[in-house]
Each structure stands twice: as structure tokens, then as C-alpha cells.
Amino acid sequence: MAPVFDTTGSITREIVGHKKKVHSVAWNSSGRKLASGSVDQSARVWDVEHGLQSGKEIELKGHTESVDQLCWDPTSTERLATCGLGKRCRGW
């Protein structure tokens, strides 16, 4: 579960999808996709234009440890990098 906050710091909704604690979240440069990385060894990407419902996200698997950092490519709204506790980074 990942909380979504408004500009005042209040939780506006919670996104359900990960099975364990979320460590990192980031919006892409267009503001249309939200990515999250978790202790459950996965990253997920939600297309905000189509809603943030569970089951509508893309699950990115491949890490063998927690996904602790993620970052969108500033030159592409589709490319994402994730890094895990196992000192391994992946490009998606």
C-alpha cells in the first residue's frame, strides 16, 4: 500500500498493490505515471489517466532484494530505473 498525499500533507487515497512496505515512489515527467518500489522485491507503475485501482498497474519483477530507489528518465516518460538492496540496478 502506498499513500498519496496532497500539497498540505494529508492522505488523499491509498494505492493498494504491493504485498510489503513501500520504500520509494516517483512521478514521471508528464505526471501521468506513478512508480513505487517495495520490500516485496518489485516495482509497480500506475497509469494515473486510467485510475489507481489495484490490478490496473504494471508489476516489474526481477530484483532479488528490496527495491529501495527508483527514478524516471527525465528525457522519456516511459523509461524507469530501479535499484535494490542487492546493489543491482535495472532499466525498464
mmCIF file with all atom_site columns, C-alpha atoms in Angstrom:
data_model
loop_
_atom_site.group_PDB
_atom_site.id
_atom_site.type_symbol
_atom_site.label_atom_id
_atom_site.label_alt_id
_atom_site.label_comp_id
_atom_site.label_asym_id
_atom_site.label_entity_id
_atom_site.label_seq_id
_atom_site.pdbx_PDB_ins_code
_atom_site.Cartn_x
_atom_site.Cartn_y
_atom_site.Cartn_z
_atom_site.occupancy
_atom_site.B_iso_or_equiv
_atom_site.pdbx_formal_charge
_atom_site.auth_seq_id
_atom_site.auth_comp_id
_atom_site.auth_asym_id
_atom_site.auth_atom_id
_atom_site.pdbx_PDB_model_num
ATOM 1  C CA . MET A 1 1  ? 0.000  0.000   0.000   1.00 0.00 ? 1  MET A CA 1
ATOM 2  C CA . ALA A 1 2  ? 1.300  3.470   -0.880  1.00 0.00 ? 2  ALA A CA 1
ATOM 3  C CA . PRO A 1 3  ? -0.357 6.645   0.412   1.00 0.00 ? 3  PRO A CA 1
ATOM 4  C CA . VAL A 1 4  ? -0.935 9.578   -1.967  1.00 0.00 ? 4  VAL A CA 1
ATOM 5  C CA . PHE A 1 5  ? -0.662 12.975  -0.289  1.00 0.00 ? 5  PHE A CA 1
ATOM 6  C CA . ASP A 1 6  ? -1.977 16.382  -1.308  1.00 0.00 ? 6  ASP A CA 1
ATOM 7  C CA . THR A 1 7  ? 0.031  19.609  -1.014  1.00 0.00 ? 7  THR A CA 1
ATOM 8  C CA . THR A 1 8  ? -0.950 20.031  2.655   1.00 0.00 ? 8  THR A CA 1
ATOM 9  C CA . GLY A 1 9  ? 0.428  16.614  3.605   1.00 0.00 ? 9  GLY A CA 1
ATOM 10 C CA . SER A 1 10 ? -2.974 14.968  4.025   1.00 0.00 ? 10 SER A CA 1
ATOM 11 C CA . ILE A 1 11 ? -3.511 11.487  2.611   1.00 0.00 ? 11 ILE A CA 1
ATOM 12 C CA . THR A 1 12 ? -5.971 11.705  -0.288  1.00 0.00 ? 12 THR A CA 1
ATOM 13 C CA . ARG A 1 13 ? -6.019 7.983   -1.112  1.00 0.00 ? 13 ARG A CA 1
ATOM 14 C CA . GLU A 1 14 ? -4.055 4.795   -0.661  1.00 0.00 ? 14 GLU A CA 1
ATOM 15 C CA . ILE A 1 15 ? -2.868 2.724   -3.588  1.00 0.00 ? 15 ILE A CA 1
ATOM 16 C CA . VAL A 1 16 ? -3.018 -0.997  -2.935  1.00 0.00 ? 16 VAL A CA 1
ATOM 17 C CA . GLY A 1 17 ? -0.776 -3.395  -4.837  1.00 0.00 ? 17 GLY A CA 1
ATOM 18 C CA . HIS A 1 18 ? 2.442  -4.193  -3.026  1.00 0.00 ? 18 HIS A CA 1
ATOM 19 C CA . LYS A 1 19 ? 2.485  -7.044  -0.533  1.00 0.00 ? 19 LYS A CA 1
ATOM 20 C CA . LYS A 1 20 ? 5.030  -5.354  1.768   1.00 0.00 ? 20 LYS A CA 1
ATOM 21 C CA . LYS A 1 21 ? 6.283  -1.895  2.778   1.00 0.00 ? 21 LYS A CA 1
ATOM 22 C CA . VAL A 1 22 ? 6.889  0.681   0.015   1.00 0.00 ? 22 VAL A CA 1
ATOM 23 C CA . HIS A 1 23 ? 10.332 2.331   0.085   1.00 0.00 ? 23 HIS A CA 1
ATOM 24 C CA . SER A 1 24 ? 10.242 4.705   -2.873  1.00 0.00 ? 24 SER A CA 1
ATOM 25 C CA . VAL A 1 25 ? 7.747  6.486   -5.135  1.00 0.00 ? 25 VAL A CA 1
ATOM 26 C CA . ALA A 1 26 ? 8.221  8.818   -8.105  1.00 0.00 ? 26 ALA A CA 1
ATOM 27 C CA . TRP A 1 27 ? 6.104  10.528  -10.769 1.00 0.00 ? 27 TRP A CA 1
ATOM 28 C CA . ASN A 1 28 ? 7.279  10.523  -14.386 1.00 0.00 ? 28 ASN A CA 1
ATOM 29 C CA . SER A 1 29 ? 7.949  13.866  -16.095 1.00 0.00 ? 29 SER A CA 1
ATOM 30 C CA . SER A 1 30 ? 4.444  14.050  -17.602 1.00 0.00 ? 30 SER A CA 1
ATOM 31 C CA . GLY A 1 31 ? 2.797  13.457  -14.225 1.00 0.00 ? 31 GLY A CA 1
ATOM 32 C CA . ARG A 1 32 ? 0.718  10.646  -15.734 1.00 0.00 ? 32 ARG A CA 1
ATOM 33 C CA . LYS A 1 33 ? 2.542  7.650   -14.260 1.00 0.00 ? 33 LYS A CA 1
ATOM 34 C CA . LEU A 1 34 ? 3.433  6.860   -10.674 1.00 0.00 ? 34 LEU A CA 1
ATOM 35 C CA . ALA A 1 35 ? 6.064  4.222   -9.848  1.00 0.00 ? 35 ALA A CA 1
ATOM 36 C CA . SER A 1 36 ? 6.699  2.580   -6.491  1.00 0.00 ? 36 SER A CA 1
ATOM 37 C CA . GLY A 1 37 ? 9.400  0.235   -5.177  1.00 0.00 ? 37 GLY A CA 1
ATOM 38 C CA . SER A 1 38 ? 8.897  -2.175  -2.308  1.00 0.00 ? 38 SER A CA 1
ATOM 39 C CA . VAL A 1 39 ? 10.393 -4.650  0.114   1.00 0.00 ? 39 VAL A CA 1
ATOM 40 C CA . ASP A 1 40 ? 8.390  -7.282  -1.822  1.00 0.00 ? 40 ASP A CA 1
ATOM 41 C CA . GLN A 1 41 ? 11.175 -7.186  -4.471  1.00 0.00 ? 41 GLN A CA 1
ATOM 42 C CA . SER A 1 42 ? 9.026  -5.494  -7.105  1.00 0.00 ? 42 SER A CA 1
ATOM 43 C CA . ALA A 1 43 ? 8.323  -2.101  -8.617  1.00 0.00 ? 43 ALA A CA 1
ATOM 44 C CA . ARG A 1 44 ? 4.886  -1.115  -9.856  1.00 0.00 ? 44 ARG A CA 1
ATOM 45 C CA . VAL A 1 45 ? 3.753  1.532   -12.329 1.00 0.00 ? 45 VAL A CA 1
ATOM 46 C CA . TRP A 1 46 ? 0.271  3.047   -12.293 1.00 0.00 ? 46 TRP A CA 1
ATOM 47 C CA . ASP A 1 47 ? -1.132 4.952   -15.266 1.00 0.00 ? 47 ASP A CA 1
ATOM 48 C CA . VAL A 1 48 ? -2.964 7.760   -13.485 1.00 0.00 ? 48 VAL A CA 1
ATOM 49 C CA . GLU A 1 49 ? -5.094 8.576   -16.536 1.00 0.00 ? 49 GLU A CA 1
ATOM 50 C CA . HIS A 1 50 ? -6.723 5.151   -16.245 1.00 0.00 ? 50 HIS A CA 1
ATOM 51 C CA . GLY A 1 51 ? -7.063 5.189   -12.454 1.00 0.00 ? 51 GLY A CA 1
ATOM 52 C CA . LEU A 1 52 ? -5.089 3.953   -9.499  1.00 0.00 ? 52 LEU A CA 1
ATOM 53 C CA . GLN A 1 53 ? -7.101 0.805   -8.835  1.00 0.00 ? 53 GLN A CA 1
ATOM 54 C CA . SER A 1 54 ? -5.333 -2.372  -7.836  1.00 0.00 ? 54 SER A CA 1
ATOM 55 C CA . GLY A 1 55 ? -4.966 -4.686  -10.806 1.00 0.00 ? 55 GLY A CA 1
ATOM 56 C CA . LYS A 1 56 ? -4.545 -1.798  -13.244 1.00 0.00 ? 56 LYS A CA 1
ATOM 57 C CA . GLU A 1 57 ? -0.842 -1.402  -12.515 1.00 0.00 ? 57 GLU A CA 1
ATOM 58 C CA . ILE A 1 58 ? 2.166  -2.956  -14.236 1.00 0.00 ? 58 ILE A CA 1
ATOM 59 C CA . GLU A 1 59 ? 4.281  -5.105  -11.917 1.00 0.00 ? 59 GLU A CA 1
ATOM 60 C CA . LEU A 1 60 ? 8.032  -5.121  -12.641 1.00 0.00 ? 60 LEU A CA 1
ATOM 61 C CA . LYS A 1 61 ? 9.781  -8.196  -11.270 1.00 0.00 ? 61 LYS A CA 1
ATOM 62 C CA . GLY A 1 62 ? 13.451 -9.110  -11.415 1.00 0.00 ? 62 GLY A CA 1
ATOM 63 C CA . HIS A 1 63 ? 15.072 -7.900  -8.205  1.00 0.00 ? 63 HIS A CA 1
ATOM 64 C CA . THR A 1 64 ? 16.152 -10.497 -5.656  1.00 0.00 ? 64 THR A CA 1
ATOM 65 C CA . GLU A 1 65 ? 16.119 -7.991  -2.781  1.00 0.00 ? 65 GLU A CA 1
ATOM 66 C CA . SER A 1 66 ? 14.095 -4.956  -1.733  1.00 0.00 ? 66 SER A CA 1
ATOM 67 C CA . VAL A 1 67 ? 13.590 -2.220  -4.371  1.00 0.00 ? 67 VAL A CA 1
ATOM 68 C CA . ASP A 1 68 ? 14.809 0.827   -2.464  1.00 0.00 ? 68 ASP A CA 1
ATOM 69 C CA . GLN A 1 69 ? 15.245 3.523   -5.125  1.00 0.00 ? 69 GLN A CA 1
ATOM 70 C CA . LEU A 1 70 ? 13.661 4.349   -8.442  1.00 0.00 ? 70 LEU A CA 1
ATOM 71 C CA . CYS A 1 71 ? 13.965 7.193   -10.884 1.00 0.00 ? 71 CYS A CA 1
ATOM 72 C CA . TRP A 1 72 ? 12.263 8.091   -14.157 1.00 0.00 ? 72 TRP A CA 1
ATOM 73 C CA . ASP A 1 73 ? 14.402 9.113   -17.115 1.00 0.00 ? 73 ASP A CA 1
ATOM 74 C CA . PRO A 1 74 ? 13.862 12.881  -17.468 1.00 0.00 ? 74 PRO A CA 1
ATOM 75 C CA . THR A 1 75 ? 14.071 12.599  -21.276 1.00 0.00 ? 75 THR A CA 1
ATOM 76 C CA . SER A 1 76 ? 11.474 9.815   -21.590 1.00 0.00 ? 76 SER A CA 1
ATOM 77 C CA . THR A 1 77 ? 8.143  9.351   -19.833 1.00 0.00 ? 77 THR A CA 1
ATOM 78 C CA . GLU A 1 78 ? 8.405  5.585   -20.382 1.00 0.00 ? 78 GLU A CA 1
ATOM 79 C CA . ARG A 1 79 ? 11.870 4.679   -19.017 1.00 0.00 ? 79 ARG A CA 1
ATOM 80 C CA . LEU A 1 80 ? 12.361 3.824   -15.358 1.00 0.00 ? 80 LEU A CA 1
ATOM 81 C CA . ALA A 1 81 ? 15.438 2.758   -13.385 1.00 0.00 ? 81 ALA A CA 1
ATOM 82 C CA . THR A 1 82 ? 15.170 0.766   -10.155 1.00 0.00 ? 82 THR A CA 1
ATOM 83 C CA . CYS A 1 83 ? 17.878 -0.133  -7.643  1.00 0.00 ? 83 CYS A CA 1
ATOM 84 C CA . GLY A 1 84 ? 17.692 -2.761  -4.974  1.00 0.00 ? 84 GLY A CA 1
ATOM 85 C CA . LEU A 1 85 ? 19.304 -3.704  -1.714  1.00 0.00 ? 85 LEU A CA 1
ATOM 86 C CA . GLY A 1 86 ? 21.314 -6.319  -3.614  1.00 0.00 ? 86 GLY A CA 1
ATOM 87 C CA . LYS A 1 87 ? 23.320 -3.474  -5.270  1.00 0.00 ? 87 LYS A CA 1
ATOM 88 C CA . ARG A 1 88 ? 21.672 -4.200  -8.574  1.00 0.00 ? 88 ARG A CA 1
ATOM 89 C CA . CYS A 1 89 ? 20.018 -1.644  -10.827 1.00 0.00 ? 89 CYS A CA 1
ATOM 90 C CA . ARG A 1 90 ? 17.618 -2.408  -13.632 1.00 0.00 ? 90 ARG A CA 1
ATOM 91 C CA . GLY A 1 91 ? 16.311 -0.380  -16.553 1.00 0.00 ? 91 GLY A CA 1
ATOM 92 C CA . TRP A 1 92 ? 12.731 -0.820  -17.673 1.00 0.00 ? 92 TRP A CA 1
#
